[in-house]
Structure formats: C-alpha cells, structure tokens
PDB file of C-alpha atoms and ligand atoms in Angstrom:
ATOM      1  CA  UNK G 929      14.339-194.461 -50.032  1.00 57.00           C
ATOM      2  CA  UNK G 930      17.721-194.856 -49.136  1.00 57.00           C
ATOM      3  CA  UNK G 931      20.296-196.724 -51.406  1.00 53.00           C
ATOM      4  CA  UNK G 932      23.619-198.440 -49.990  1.00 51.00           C
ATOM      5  CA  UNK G 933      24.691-199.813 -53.033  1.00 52.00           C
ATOM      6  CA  UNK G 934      23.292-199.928 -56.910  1.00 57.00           C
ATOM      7  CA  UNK G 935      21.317-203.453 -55.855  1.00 74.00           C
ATOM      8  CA  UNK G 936      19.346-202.447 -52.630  1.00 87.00           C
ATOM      9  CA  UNK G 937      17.132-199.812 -52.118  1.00 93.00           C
ATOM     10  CA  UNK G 938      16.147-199.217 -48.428  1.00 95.00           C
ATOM     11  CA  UNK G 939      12.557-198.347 -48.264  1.00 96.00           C
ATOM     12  CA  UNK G 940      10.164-197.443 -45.560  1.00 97.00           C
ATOM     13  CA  UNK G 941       6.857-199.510 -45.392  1.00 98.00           C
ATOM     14  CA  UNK G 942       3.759-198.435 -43.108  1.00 98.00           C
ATOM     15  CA  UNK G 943       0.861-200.689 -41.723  1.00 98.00           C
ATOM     16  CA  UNK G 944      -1.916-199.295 -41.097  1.00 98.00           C
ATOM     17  CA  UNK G 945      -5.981-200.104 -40.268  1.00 98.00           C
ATOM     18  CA  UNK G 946      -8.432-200.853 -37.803  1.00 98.00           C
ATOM     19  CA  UNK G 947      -7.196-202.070 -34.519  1.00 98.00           C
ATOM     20  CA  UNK G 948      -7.148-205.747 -34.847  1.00 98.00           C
ATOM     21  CA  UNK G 949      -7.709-206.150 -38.356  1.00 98.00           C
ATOM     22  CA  UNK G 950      -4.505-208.188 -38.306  1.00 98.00           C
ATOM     23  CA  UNK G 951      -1.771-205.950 -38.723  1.00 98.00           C
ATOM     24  CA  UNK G 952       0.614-207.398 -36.397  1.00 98.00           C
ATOM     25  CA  UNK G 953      -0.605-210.924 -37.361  1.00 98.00           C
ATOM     26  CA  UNK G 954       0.388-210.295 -41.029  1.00 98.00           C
ATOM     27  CA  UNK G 955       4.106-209.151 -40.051  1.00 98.00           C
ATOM     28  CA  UNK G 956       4.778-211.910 -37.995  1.00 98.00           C
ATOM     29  CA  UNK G 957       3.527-214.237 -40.014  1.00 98.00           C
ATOM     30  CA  UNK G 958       5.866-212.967 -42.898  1.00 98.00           C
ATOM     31  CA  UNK G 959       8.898-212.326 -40.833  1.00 97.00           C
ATOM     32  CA  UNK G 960       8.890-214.971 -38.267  1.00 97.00           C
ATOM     33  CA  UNK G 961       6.266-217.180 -39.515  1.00 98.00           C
ATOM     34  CA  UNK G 962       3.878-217.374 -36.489  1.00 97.00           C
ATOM     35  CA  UNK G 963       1.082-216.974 -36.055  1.00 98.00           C
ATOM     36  CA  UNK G 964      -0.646-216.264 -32.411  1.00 98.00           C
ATOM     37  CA  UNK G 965      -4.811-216.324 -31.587  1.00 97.00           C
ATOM     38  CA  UNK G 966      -4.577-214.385 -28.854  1.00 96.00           C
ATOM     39  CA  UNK G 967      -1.983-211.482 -30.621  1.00 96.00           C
ATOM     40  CA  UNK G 968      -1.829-208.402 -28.606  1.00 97.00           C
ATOM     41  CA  UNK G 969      -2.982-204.918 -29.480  1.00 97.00           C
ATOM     42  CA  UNK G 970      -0.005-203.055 -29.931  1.00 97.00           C
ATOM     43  CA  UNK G 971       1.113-200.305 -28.446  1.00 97.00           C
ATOM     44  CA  UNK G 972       2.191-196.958 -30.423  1.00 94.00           C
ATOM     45  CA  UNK G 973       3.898-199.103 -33.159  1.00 97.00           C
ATOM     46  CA  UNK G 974       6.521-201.441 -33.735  1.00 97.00           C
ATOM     47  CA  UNK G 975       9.582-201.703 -36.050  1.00 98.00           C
ATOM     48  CA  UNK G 976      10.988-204.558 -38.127  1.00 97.00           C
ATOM     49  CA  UNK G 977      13.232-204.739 -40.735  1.00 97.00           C
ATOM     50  CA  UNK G 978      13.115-207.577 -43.806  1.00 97.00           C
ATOM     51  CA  UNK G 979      14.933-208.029 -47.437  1.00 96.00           C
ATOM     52  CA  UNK G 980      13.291-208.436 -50.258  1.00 96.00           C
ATOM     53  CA  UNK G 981      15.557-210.305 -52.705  1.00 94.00           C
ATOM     54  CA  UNK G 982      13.840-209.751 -56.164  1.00 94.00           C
ATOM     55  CA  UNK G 983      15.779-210.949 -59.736  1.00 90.00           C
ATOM     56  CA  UNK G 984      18.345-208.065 -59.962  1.00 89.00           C
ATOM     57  CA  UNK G 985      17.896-206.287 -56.493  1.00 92.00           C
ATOM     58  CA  UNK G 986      17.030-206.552 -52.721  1.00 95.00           C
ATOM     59  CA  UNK G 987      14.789-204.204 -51.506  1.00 96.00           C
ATOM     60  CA  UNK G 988      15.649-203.668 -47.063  1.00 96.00           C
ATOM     61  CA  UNK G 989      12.137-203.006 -45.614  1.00 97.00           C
ATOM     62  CA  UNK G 990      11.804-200.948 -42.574  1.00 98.00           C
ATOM     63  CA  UNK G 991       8.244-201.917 -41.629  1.00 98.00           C
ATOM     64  CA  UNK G 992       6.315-199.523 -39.357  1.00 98.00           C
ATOM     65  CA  UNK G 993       3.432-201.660 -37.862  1.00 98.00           C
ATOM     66  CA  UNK G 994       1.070-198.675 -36.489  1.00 98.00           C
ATOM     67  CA  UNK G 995      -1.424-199.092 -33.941  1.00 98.00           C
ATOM     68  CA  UNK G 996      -5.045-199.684 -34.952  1.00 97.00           C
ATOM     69  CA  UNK G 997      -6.641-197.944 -31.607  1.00 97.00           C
ATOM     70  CA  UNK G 998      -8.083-194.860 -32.181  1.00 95.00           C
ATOM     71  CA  UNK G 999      -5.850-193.167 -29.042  1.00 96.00           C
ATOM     72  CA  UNK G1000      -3.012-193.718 -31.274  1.00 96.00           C
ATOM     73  CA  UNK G1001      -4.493-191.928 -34.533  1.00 96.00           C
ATOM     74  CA  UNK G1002      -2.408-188.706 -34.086  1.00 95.00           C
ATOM     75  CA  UNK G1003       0.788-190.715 -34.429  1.00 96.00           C
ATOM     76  CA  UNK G1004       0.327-191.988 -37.907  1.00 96.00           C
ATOM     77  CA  UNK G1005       1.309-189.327 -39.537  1.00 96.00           C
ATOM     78  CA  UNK G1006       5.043-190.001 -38.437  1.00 95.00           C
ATOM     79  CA  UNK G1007       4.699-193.509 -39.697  1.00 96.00           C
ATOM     80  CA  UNK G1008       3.663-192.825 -42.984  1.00 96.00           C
ATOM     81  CA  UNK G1009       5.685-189.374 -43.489  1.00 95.00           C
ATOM     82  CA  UNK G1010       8.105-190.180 -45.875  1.00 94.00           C
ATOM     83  CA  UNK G1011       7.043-193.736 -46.758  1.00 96.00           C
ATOM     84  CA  UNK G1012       7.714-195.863 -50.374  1.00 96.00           C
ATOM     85  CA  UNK G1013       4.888-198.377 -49.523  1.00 97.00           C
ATOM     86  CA  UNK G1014       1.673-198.100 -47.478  1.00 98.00           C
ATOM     87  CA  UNK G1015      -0.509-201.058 -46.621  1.00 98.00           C
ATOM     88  CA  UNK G1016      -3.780-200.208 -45.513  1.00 98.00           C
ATOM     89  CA  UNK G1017      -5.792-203.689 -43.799  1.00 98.00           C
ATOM     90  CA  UNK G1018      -9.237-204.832 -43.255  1.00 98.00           C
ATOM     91  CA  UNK G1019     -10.762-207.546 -41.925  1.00 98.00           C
ATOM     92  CA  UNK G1020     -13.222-208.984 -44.573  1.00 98.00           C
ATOM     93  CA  UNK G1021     -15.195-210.186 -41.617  1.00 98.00           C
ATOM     94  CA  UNK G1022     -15.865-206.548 -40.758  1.00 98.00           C
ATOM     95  CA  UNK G1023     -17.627-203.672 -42.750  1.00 98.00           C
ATOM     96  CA  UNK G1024     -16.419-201.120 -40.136  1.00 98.00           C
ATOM     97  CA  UNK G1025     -13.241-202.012 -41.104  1.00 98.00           C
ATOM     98  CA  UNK G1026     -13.075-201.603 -44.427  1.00 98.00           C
ATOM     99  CA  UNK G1027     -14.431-197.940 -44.424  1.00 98.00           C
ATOM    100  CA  UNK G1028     -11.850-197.052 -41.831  1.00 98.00           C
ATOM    101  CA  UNK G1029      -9.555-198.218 -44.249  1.00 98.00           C
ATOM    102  CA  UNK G1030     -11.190-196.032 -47.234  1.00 98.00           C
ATOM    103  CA  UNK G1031     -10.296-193.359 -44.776  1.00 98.00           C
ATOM    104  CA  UNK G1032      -6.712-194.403 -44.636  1.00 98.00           C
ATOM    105  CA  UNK G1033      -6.663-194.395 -48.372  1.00 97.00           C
ATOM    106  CA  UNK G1034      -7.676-191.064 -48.045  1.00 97.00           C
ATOM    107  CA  UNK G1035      -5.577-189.389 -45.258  1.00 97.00           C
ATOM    108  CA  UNK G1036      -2.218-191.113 -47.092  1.00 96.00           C
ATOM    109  CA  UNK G1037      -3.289-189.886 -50.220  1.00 94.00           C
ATOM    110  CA  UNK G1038      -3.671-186.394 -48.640  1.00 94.00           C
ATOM    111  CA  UNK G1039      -0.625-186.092 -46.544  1.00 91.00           C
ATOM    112  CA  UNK G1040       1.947-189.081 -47.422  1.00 78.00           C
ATOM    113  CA  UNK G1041       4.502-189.251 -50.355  1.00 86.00           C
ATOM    114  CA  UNK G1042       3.730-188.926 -53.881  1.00 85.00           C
ATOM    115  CA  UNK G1043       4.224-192.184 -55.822  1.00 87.00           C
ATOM    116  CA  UNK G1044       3.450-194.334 -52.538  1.00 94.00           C
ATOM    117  CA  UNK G1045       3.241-197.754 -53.615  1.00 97.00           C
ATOM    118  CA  UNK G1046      -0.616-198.347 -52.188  1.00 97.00           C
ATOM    119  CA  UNK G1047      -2.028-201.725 -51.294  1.00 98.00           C
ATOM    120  CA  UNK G1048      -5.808-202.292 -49.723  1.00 98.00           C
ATOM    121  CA  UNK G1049      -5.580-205.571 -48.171  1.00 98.00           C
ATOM    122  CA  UNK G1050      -8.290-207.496 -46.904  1.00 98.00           C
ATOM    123  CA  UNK G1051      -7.159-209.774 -44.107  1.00 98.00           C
ATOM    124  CA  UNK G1052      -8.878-213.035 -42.624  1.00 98.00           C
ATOM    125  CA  UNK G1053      -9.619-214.501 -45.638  1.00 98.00           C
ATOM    126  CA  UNK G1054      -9.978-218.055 -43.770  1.00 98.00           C
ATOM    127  CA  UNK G1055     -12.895-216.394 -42.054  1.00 98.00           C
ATOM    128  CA  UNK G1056     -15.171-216.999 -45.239  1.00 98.00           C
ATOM    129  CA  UNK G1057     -18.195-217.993 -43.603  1.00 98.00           C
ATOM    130  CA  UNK G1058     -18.484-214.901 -41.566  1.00 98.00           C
ATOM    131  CA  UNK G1059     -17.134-212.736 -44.775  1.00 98.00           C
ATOM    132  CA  UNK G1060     -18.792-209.042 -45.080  1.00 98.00           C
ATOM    133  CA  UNK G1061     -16.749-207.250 -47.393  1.00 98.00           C
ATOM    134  CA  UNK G1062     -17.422-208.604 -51.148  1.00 98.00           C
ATOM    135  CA  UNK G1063     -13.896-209.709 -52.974  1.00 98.00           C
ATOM    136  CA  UNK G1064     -15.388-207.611 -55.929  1.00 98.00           C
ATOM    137  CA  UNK G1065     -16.491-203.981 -53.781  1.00 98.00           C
ATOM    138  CA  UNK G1066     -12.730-204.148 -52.637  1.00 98.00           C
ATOM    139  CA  UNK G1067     -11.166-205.024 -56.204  1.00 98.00           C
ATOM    140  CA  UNK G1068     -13.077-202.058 -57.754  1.00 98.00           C
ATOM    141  CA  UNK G1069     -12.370-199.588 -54.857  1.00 98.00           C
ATOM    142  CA  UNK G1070      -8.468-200.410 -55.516  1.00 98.00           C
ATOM    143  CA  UNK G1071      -8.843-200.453 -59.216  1.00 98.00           C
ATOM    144  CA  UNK G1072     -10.425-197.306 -59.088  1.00 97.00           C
ATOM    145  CA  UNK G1073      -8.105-195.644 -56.460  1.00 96.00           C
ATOM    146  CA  UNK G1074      -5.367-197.255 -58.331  1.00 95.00           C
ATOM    147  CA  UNK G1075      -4.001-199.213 -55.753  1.00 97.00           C
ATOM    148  CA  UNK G1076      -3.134-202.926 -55.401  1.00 98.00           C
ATOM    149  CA  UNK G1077      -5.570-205.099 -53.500  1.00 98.00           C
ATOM    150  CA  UNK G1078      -5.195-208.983 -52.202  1.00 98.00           C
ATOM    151  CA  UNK G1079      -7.291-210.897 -49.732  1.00 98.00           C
ATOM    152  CA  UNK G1080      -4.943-212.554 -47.579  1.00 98.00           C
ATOM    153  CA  UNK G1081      -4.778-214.857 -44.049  1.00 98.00           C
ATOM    154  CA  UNK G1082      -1.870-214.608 -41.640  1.00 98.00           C
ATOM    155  CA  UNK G1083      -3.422-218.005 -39.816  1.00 98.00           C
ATOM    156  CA  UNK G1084      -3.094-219.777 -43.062  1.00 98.00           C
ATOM    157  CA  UNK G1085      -0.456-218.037 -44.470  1.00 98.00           C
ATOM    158  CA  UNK G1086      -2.604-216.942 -47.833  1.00 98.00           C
ATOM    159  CA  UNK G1087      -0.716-214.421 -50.175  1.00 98.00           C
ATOM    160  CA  UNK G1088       1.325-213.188 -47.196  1.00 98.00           C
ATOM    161  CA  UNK G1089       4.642-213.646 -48.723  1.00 98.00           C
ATOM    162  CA  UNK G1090       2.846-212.900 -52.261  1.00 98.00           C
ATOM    163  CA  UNK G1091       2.102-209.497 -50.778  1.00 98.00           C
ATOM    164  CA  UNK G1092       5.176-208.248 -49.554  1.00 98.00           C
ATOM    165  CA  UNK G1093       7.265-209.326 -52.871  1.00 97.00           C
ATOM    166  CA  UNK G1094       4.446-207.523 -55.089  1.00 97.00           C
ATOM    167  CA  UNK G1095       5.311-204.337 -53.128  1.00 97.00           C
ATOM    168  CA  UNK G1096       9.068-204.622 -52.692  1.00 97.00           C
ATOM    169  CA  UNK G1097       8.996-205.225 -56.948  1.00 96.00           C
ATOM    170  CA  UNK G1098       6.241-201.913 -57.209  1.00 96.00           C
ATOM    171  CA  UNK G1099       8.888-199.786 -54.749  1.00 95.00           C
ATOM    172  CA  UNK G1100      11.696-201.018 -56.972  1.00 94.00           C
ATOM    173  CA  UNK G1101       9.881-200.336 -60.136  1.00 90.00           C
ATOM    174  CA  UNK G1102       9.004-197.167 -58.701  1.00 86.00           C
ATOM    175  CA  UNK G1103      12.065-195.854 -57.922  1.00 76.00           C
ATOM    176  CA  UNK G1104      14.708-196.954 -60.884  1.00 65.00           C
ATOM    177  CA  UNK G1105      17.305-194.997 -60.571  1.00 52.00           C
ATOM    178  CA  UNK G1106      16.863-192.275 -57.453  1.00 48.00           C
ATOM    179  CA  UNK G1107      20.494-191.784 -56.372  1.00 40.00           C
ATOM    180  CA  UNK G1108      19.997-190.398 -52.746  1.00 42.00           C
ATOM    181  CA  UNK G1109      16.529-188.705 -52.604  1.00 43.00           C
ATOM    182  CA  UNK G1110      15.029-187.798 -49.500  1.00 46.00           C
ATOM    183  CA  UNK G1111      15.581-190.568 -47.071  1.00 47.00           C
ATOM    184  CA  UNK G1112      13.558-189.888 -43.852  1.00 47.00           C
ATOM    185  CA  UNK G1113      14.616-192.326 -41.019  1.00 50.00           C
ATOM    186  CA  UNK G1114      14.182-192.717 -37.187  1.00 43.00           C
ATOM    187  CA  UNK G1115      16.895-191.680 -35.501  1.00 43.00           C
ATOM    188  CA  UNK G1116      17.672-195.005 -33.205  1.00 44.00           C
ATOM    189  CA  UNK G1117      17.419-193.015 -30.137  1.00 41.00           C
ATOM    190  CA  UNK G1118      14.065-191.806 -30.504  1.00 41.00           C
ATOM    191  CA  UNK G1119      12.406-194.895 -32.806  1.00 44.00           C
ATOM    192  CA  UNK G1120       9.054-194.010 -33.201  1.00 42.00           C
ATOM    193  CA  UNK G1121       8.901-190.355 -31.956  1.00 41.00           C
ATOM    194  CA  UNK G1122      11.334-188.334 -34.669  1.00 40.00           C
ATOM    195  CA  UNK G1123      11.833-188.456 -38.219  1.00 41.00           C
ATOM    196  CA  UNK G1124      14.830-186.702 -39.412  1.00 39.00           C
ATOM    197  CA  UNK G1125      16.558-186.167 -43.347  1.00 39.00           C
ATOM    198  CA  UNK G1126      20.032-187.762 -43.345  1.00 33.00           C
TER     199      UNK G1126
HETATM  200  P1  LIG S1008      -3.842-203.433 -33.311  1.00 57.76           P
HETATM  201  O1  LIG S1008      -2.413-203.680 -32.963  1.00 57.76           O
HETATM  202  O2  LIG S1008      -4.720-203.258 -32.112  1.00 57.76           O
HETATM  203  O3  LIG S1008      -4.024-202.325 -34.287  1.00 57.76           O
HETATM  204  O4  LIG S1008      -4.403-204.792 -34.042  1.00 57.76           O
HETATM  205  P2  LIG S1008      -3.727-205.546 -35.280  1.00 57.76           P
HETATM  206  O5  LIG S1008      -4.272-204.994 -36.546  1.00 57.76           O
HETATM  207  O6  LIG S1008      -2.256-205.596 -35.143  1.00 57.76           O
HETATM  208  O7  LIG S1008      -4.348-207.015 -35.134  1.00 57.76           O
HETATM  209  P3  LIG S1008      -3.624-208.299 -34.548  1.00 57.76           P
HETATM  210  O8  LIG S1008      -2.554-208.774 -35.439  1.00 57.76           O
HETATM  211  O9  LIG S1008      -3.274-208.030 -33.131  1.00 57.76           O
HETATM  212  O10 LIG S1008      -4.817-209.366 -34.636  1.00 57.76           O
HETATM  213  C1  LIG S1008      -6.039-209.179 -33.945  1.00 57.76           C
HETATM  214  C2  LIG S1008      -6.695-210.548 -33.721  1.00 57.76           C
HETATM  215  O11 LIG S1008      -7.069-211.123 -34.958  1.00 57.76           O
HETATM  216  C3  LIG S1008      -5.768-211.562 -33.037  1.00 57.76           C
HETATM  217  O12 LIG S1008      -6.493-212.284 -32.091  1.00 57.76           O
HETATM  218  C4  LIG S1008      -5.315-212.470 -34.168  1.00 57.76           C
HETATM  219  O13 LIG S1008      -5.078-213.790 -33.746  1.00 57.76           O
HETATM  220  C5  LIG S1008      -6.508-212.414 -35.122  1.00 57.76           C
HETATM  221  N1  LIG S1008      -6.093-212.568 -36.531  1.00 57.76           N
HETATM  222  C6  LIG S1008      -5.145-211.858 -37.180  1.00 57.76           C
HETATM  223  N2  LIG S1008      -5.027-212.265 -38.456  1.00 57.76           N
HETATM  224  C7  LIG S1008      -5.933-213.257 -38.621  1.00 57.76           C
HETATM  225  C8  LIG S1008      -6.302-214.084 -39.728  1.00 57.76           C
HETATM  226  O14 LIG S1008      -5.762-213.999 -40.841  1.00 57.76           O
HETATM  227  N3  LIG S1008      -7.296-214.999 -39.512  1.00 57.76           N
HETATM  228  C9  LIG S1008      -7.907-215.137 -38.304  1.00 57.76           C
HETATM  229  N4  LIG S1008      -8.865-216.068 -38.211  1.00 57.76           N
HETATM  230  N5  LIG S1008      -7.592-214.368 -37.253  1.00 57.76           N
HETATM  231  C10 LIG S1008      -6.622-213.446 -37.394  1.00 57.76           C
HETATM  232 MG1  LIG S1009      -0.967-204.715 -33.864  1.00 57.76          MG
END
C-alpha cells in the first residue's frame, strides 16, 4: 500500500484460480469493457493498473492477473506477496474449480499479507443452466472464512464493476491512515519476476 497523497492509496490486487475460470475475462471486462469467447490462456501473468474513485478517496489498483495453469503455480507466490486485495475465481459451472479455489483461500491465508481484503468469486453466472456450485455452499464457505463472495459474469457484465468498488472501499477501510507501510512493487524492469521494498 503505497500512498502519493492523503486521497489515494496505491494498492496491489492479485487474481487468482483455475485456469480459465475467467480471470482475464473479468479484468477486461472491467477495464476495457470487452469481452472475448475465445480469450487466451495467459501466460505467467499480466499487469494493469485502474482507479477506484470512492466518496472521499481513489484507490490506484495494480492488478496482477496470475495464470490459472498449473505450470505456473510456483509463481504465485510473487503475485500475492505483499498484496491489499486477493480475488480468488471459480467457475460455477465447475466443481473442480471451486475446490482449487478453497485451496487458494488456503495458501493466501498461509503465506500472503495479514488483513488481505479476501473475495471468493464465482464467475459465469450466465451459465445457469449448466451451474454446479450452489450460490448458498459458496456464501457459507466465505461467511465462514470471512471473506466476501459475489457470483458474477464478465459476458454480461454482472457485478463486475460492483466487485472491484466493494474491494477498493474494503482496502480503503482497511487501511485508514497507514502513512508509508511496506509498499512492495515490481521494479519496471523486471515486471513480474522481482518484488522489491521502496
Ligand atoms: P487462465 O489465463 O488460463 O488462467 O484462464 P482465465 O482464468 O484467465 O480465463 P479466461 O478469462 O481466459 O476465460 C476462459 C474462457 O472462459 C474464455 O473462453 C472466456 O470467453 C470464457 N469466459 C470467461 N468469463 C466468462 C463468463 O462470465 N461467461 C461465459 N459464458 N464465459 C466466460
Ligand atoms: Mg487468464
């Protein structure tokens, strides 16, 4: 959590789940409003940056957008290292899915930041027909891992922008008054492959 002035807190936000739960989908659909059937897997990660504006405050996301492939699994922990916000996806159309994500509840909870803003998310919620994974069994896995939880679509758009302004106000609300803090940050050089305190 960076600050560069008393209204914006910088904060780093992590993606992470099952390869093609969505994950990319979801980002672009917030940040650039597209949406594309045939998305590719990506590749390592990839970066983007979006404000929050909230009442009082911005909040400057630096979103991490992980990998889902199982190859890539080792490189997660530099992703969520040092994160404010972690969103861990599903695809309710898939009940593999969703208990990969319990594990990435678990591994973040083990190894990330104390007082990560959490969020279970399960994506595809236009898929209803072929749903798997109950609204209720994920609402009472969040509630009792105290995390927040929506069902959301990036095709249609569902509770994507409701998602990332429920975090950005949970970071802020987390973090009142933190003056400098640790801020971890890629160096530009090396985006993806180094974290280093500034
Ligand atoms: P990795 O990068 O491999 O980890 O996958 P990912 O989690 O980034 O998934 P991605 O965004 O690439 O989406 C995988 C596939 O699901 C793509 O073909 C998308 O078009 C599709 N998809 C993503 N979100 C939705 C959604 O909300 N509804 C539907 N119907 N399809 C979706
Ligand atoms: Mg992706």
């Amino acid at each position: 959590m960076g600050r560069n002035n008393s209204r914006n807190i910088q904060a780093k936000l992590v993606l992470l789940g099952d390869m093609g739960t969505g994950k990319t989908s979801l980002v672009l659909r917030y940040i650039k409003g597209q949406f594309h059937d045939f998305q590719e897997s990506t590749i390592g990660a990839a970066f983007f940056t979006q404000v929050v504006p909230l009442e009082t405050m911005a909040v400057k996301f630096d979103i991490w957008d992980t990998a889902g492939q199982e190859r890539y699994h080792s490189l997660a922990p530099m992703y969520y290292r040092g994160a404010a916000a972690a969103v861990v996806i599903y695809d309710i159309t898939s009940t593999d899915s969703f208990a990969r994500a319990k594990q990435w509840v678990e591994e973040v909870r083990r190894q990330g930041t104390p007082n990560l803003v959490m969020f279970i998310v399960g994506n595809k919620a236009d898929l209803e027909a072929k749903r798997k994974v109950g609204t209720e069994d994920a609402e009472q896995y969040a509630r009792e891992n105290e995390m927040g939880f929506l069902e959301a679509s990036a095709k249609t758009a569902q509770n994507v922008n409701e998602l990332f302004y429920e975090i950005a106000k949970r970071v802020a609300t987390a973090n009142p008054r933190r003056n400098k803090g640790v801020e971890l940050r890629a160096r530009p050089e090396q985006r993806g492959m180094r974290f280093c305190c500034s």
